[in-house]
JSON list of C-alpha atoms in Angstrom, two decimals:
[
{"chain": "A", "resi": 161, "resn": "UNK", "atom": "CA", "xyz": [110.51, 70.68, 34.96]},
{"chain": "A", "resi": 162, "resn": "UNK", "atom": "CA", "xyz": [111.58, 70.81, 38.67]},
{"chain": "A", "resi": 163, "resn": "UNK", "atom": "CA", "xyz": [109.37, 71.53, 41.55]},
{"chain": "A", "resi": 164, "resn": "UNK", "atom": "CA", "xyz": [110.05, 73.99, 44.18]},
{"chain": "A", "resi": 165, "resn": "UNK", "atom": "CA", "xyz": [108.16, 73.36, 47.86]},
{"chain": "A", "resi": 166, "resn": "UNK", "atom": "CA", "xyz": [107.73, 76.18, 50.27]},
{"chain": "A", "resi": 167, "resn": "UNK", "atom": "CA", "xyz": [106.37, 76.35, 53.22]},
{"chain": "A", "resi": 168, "resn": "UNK", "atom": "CA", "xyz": [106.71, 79.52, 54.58]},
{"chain": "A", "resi": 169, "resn": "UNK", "atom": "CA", "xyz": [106.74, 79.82, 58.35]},
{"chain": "A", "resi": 170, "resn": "UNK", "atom": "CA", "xyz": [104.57, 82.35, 59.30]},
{"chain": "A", "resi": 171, "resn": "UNK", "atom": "CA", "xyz": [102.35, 79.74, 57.78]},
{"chain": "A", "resi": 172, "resn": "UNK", "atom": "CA", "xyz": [103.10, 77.11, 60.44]},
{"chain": "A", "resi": 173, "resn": "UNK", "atom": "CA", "xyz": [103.44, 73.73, 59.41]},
{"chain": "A", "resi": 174, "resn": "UNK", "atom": "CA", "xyz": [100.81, 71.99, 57.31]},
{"chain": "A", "resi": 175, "resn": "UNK", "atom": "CA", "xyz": [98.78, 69.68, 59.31]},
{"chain": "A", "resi": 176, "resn": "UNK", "atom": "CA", "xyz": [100.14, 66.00, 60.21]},
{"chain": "A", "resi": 177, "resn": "UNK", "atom": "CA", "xyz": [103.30, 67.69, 57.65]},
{"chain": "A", "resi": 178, "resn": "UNK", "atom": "CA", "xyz": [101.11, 65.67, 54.68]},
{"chain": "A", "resi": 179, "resn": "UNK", "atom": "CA", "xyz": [101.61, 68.80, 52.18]},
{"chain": "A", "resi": 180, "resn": "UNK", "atom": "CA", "xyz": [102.73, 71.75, 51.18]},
{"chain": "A", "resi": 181, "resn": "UNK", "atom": "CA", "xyz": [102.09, 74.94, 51.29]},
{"chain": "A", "resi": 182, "resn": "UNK", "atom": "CA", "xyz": [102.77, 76.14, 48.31]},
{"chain": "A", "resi": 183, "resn": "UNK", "atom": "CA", "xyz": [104.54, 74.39, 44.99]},
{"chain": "A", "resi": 184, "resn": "UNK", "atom": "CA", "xyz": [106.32, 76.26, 42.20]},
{"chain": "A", "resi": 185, "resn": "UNK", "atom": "CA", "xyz": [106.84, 74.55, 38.53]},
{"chain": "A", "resi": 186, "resn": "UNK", "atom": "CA", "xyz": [108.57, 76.92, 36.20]},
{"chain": "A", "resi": 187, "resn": "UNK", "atom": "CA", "xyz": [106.44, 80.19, 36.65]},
{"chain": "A", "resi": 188, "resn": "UNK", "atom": "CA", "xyz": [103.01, 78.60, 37.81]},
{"chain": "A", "resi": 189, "resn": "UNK", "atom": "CA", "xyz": [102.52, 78.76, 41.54]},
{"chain": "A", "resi": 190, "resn": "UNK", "atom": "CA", "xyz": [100.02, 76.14, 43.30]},
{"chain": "A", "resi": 191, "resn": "UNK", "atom": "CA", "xyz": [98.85, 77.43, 46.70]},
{"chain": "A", "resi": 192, "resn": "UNK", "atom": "CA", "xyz": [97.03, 74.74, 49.12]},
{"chain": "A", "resi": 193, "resn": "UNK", "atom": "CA", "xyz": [93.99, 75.63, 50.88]},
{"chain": "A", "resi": 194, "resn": "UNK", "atom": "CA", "xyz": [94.75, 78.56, 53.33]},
{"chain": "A", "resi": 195, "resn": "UNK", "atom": "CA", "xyz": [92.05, 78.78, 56.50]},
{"chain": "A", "resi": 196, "resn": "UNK", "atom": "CA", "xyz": [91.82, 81.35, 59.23]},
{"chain": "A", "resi": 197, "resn": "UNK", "atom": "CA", "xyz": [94.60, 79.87, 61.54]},
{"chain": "A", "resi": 198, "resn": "UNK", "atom": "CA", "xyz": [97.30, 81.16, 63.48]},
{"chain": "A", "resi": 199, "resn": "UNK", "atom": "CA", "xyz": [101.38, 80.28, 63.18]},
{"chain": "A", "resi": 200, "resn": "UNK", "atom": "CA", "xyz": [100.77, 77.34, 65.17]},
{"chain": "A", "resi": 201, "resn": "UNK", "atom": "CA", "xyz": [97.86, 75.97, 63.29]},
{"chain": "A", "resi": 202, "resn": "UNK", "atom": "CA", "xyz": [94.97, 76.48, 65.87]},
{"chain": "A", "resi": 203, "resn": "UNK", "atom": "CA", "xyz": [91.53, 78.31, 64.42]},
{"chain": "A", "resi": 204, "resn": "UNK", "atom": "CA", "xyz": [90.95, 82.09, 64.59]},
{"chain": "A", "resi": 205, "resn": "UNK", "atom": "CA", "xyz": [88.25, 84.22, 63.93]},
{"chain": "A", "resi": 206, "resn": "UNK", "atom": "CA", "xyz": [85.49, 81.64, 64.65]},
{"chain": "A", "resi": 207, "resn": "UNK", "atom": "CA", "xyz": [81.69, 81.49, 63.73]},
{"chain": "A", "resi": 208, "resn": "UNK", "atom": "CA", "xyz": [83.19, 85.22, 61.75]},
{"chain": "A", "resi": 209, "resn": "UNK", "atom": "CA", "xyz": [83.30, 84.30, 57.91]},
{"chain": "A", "resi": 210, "resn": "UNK", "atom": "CA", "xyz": [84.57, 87.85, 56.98]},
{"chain": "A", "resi": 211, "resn": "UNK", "atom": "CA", "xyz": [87.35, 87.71, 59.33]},
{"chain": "A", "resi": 212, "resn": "UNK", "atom": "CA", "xyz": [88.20, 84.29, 58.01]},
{"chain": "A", "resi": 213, "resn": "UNK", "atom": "CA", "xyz": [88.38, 85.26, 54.62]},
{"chain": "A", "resi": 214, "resn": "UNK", "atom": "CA", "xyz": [90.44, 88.08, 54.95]},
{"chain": "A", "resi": 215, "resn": "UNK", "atom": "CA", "xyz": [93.02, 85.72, 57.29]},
{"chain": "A", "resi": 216, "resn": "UNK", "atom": "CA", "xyz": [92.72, 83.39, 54.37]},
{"chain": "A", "resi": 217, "resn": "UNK", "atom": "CA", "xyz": [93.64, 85.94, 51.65]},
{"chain": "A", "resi": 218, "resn": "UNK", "atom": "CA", "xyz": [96.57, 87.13, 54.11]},
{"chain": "A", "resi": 219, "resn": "UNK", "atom": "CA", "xyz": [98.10, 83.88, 54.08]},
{"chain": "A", "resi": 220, "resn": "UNK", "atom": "CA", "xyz": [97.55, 83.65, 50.39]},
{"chain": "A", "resi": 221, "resn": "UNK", "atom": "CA", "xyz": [99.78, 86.53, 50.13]},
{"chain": "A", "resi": 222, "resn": "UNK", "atom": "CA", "xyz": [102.46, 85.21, 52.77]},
{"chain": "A", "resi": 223, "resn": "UNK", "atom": "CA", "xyz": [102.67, 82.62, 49.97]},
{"chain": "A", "resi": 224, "resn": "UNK", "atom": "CA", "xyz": [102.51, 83.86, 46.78]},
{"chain": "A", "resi": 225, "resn": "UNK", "atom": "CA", "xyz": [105.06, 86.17, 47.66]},
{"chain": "A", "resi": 226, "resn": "UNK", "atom": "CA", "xyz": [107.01, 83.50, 49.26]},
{"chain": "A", "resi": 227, "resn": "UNK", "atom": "CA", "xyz": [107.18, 82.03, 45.49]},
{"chain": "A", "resi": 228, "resn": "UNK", "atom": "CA", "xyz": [108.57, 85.60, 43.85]},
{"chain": "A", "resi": 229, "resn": "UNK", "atom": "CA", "xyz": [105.00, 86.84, 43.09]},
{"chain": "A", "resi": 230, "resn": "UNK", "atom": "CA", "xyz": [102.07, 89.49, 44.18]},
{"chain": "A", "resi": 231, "resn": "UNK", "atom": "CA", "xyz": [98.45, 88.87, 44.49]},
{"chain": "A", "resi": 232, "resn": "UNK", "atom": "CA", "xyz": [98.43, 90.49, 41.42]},
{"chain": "A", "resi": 233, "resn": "UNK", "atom": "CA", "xyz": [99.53, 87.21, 40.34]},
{"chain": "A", "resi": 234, "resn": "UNK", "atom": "CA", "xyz": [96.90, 85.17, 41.14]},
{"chain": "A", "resi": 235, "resn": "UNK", "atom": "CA", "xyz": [94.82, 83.91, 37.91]},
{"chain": "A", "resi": 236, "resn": "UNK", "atom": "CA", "xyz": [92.15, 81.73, 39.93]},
{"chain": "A", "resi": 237, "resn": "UNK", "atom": "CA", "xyz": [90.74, 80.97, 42.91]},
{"chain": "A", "resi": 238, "resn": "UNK", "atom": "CA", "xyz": [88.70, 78.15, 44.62]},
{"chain": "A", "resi": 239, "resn": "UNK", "atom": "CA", "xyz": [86.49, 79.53, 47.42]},
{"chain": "A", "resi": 240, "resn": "UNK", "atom": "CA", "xyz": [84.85, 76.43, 49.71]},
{"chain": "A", "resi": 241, "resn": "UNK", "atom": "CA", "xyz": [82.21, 77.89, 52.23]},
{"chain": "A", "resi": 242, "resn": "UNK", "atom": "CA", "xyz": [80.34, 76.12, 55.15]},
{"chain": "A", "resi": 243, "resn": "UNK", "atom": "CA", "xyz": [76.74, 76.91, 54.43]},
{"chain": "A", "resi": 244, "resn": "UNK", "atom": "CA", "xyz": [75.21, 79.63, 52.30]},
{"chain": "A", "resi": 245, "resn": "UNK", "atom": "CA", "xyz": [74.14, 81.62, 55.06]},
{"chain": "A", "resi": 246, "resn": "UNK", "atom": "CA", "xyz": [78.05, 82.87, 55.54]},
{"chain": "A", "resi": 247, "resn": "UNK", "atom": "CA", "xyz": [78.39, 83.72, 51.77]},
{"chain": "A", "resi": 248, "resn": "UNK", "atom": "CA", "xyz": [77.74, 87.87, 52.74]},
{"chain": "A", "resi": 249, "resn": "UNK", "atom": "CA", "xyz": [80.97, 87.65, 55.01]},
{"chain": "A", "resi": 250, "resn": "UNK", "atom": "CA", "xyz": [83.04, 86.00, 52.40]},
{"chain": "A", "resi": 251, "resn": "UNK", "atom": "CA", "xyz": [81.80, 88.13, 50.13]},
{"chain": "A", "resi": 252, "resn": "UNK", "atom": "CA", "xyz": [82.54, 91.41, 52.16]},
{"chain": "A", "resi": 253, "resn": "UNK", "atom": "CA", "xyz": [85.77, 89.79, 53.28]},
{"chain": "A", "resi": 254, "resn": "UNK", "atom": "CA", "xyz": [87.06, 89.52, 49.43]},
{"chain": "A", "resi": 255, "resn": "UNK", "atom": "CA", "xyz": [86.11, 92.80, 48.66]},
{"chain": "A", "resi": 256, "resn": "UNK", "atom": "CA", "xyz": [88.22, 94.35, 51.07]},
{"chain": "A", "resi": 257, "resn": "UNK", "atom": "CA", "xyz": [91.28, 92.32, 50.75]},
{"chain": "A", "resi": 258, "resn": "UNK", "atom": "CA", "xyz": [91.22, 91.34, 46.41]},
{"chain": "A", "resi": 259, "resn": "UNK", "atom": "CA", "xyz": [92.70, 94.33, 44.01]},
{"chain": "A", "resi": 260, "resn": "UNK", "atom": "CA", "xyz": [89.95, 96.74, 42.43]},
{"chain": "A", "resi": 261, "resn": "UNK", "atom": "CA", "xyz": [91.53, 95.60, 39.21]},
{"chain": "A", "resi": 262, "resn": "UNK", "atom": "CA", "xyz": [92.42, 92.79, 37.65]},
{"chain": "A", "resi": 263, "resn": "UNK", "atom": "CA", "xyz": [90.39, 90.13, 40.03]},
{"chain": "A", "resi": 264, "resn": "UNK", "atom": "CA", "xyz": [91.58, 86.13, 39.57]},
{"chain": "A", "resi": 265, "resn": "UNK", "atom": "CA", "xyz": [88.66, 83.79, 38.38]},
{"chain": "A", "resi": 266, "resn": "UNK", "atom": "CA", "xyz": [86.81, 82.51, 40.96]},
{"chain": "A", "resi": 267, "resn": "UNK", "atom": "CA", "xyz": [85.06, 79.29, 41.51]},
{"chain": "A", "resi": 268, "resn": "UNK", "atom": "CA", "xyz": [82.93, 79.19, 44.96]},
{"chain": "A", "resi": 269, "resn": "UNK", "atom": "CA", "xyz": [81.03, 76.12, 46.80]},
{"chain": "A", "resi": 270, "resn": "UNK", "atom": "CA", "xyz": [78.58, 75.53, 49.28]},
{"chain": "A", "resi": 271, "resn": "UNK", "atom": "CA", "xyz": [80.02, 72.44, 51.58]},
{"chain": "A", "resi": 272, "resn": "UNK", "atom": "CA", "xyz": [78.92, 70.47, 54.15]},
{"chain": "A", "resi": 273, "resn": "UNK", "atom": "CA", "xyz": [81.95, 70.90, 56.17]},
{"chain": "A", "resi": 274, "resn": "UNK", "atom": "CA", "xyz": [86.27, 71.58, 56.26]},
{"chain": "A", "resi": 275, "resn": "UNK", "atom": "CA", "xyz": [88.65, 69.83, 57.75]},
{"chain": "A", "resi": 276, "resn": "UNK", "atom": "CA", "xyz": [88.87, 71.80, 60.71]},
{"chain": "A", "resi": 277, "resn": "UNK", "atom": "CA", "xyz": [84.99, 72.13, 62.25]},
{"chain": "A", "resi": 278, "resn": "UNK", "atom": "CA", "xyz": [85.27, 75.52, 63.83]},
{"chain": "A", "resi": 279, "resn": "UNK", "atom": "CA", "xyz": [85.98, 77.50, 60.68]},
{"chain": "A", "resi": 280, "resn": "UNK", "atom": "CA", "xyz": [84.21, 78.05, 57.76]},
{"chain": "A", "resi": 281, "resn": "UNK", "atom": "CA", "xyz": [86.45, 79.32, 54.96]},
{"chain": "A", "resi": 282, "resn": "UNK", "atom": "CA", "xyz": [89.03, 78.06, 52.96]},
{"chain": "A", "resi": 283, "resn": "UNK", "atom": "CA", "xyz": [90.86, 79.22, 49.72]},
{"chain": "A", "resi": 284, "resn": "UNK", "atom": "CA", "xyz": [92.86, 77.96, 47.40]},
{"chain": "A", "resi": 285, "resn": "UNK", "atom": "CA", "xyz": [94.45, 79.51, 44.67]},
{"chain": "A", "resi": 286, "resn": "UNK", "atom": "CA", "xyz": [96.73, 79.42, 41.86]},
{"chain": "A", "resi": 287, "resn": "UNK", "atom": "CA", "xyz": [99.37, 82.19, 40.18]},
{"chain": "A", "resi": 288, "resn": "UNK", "atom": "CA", "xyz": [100.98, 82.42, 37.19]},
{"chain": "A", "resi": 289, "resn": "UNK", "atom": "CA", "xyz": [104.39, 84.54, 37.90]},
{"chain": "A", "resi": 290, "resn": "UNK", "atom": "CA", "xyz": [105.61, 87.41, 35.37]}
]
């Protein structure tokens, strides 16, 4: 089956250009780890997990729908936070940005540390397209 790459640019370009956004087999949708940055890669929203995780879940949705699809479309989730103590902000920050209805699966971790040190969030997530 072929594979379609997008990166879509109000993403910026992936660090070092070592991945991709986002990759499309048939109607499954892979979606790298999205952080809190801006177009040109540079952190946003620091030491503010809330605001981080809604960036996060914004960019999720720049590419999902950059693939043909919704955030309805999004079956599961992988949630890595820096330290338990900013769990309430990720946790307010999903609420207010994830559909009442019909929520993905989620899988969350505590981790020592991301790539980039001055943010806290990242999210990864996959979608299966209608």
């Amino acid at each position: 089956m072929p594979r379609e790459f997008i990166d879509p640019p109000e993403l910026g370009t992936p660090p070092n250009n070592i991945y991709h956004h986002v990759v499309k087999i048939g109607n499954t949708v892979y979606i790298a780890g999205q952080l809190s940055r801006d177009v040109d890669g540079k952190p946003i929203h620091v030491s503010d997990a809330e605001a981080q995780t809604i960036k996060a879940w914004a960019n999720i949705e720049i590419a999902v729908k950059a693939a043909g699809g919704t955030l309805a479309d999004i079956v599961k989730t992988n949630t890595y936070v820096v330290g338990r103590e900013n769990m309430a902000g990720v946790r307010a920050g999903r609420a207010k940005v994830q559909p009442p209805e019909g929520r993905p699966t989620s899988t969350t971790i505590i981790v020592a540390g991301l790539a980039d040190e001055e943010l806290v969030v990242e999210v990864e997530a996959i979608a299966v397209l209608d």
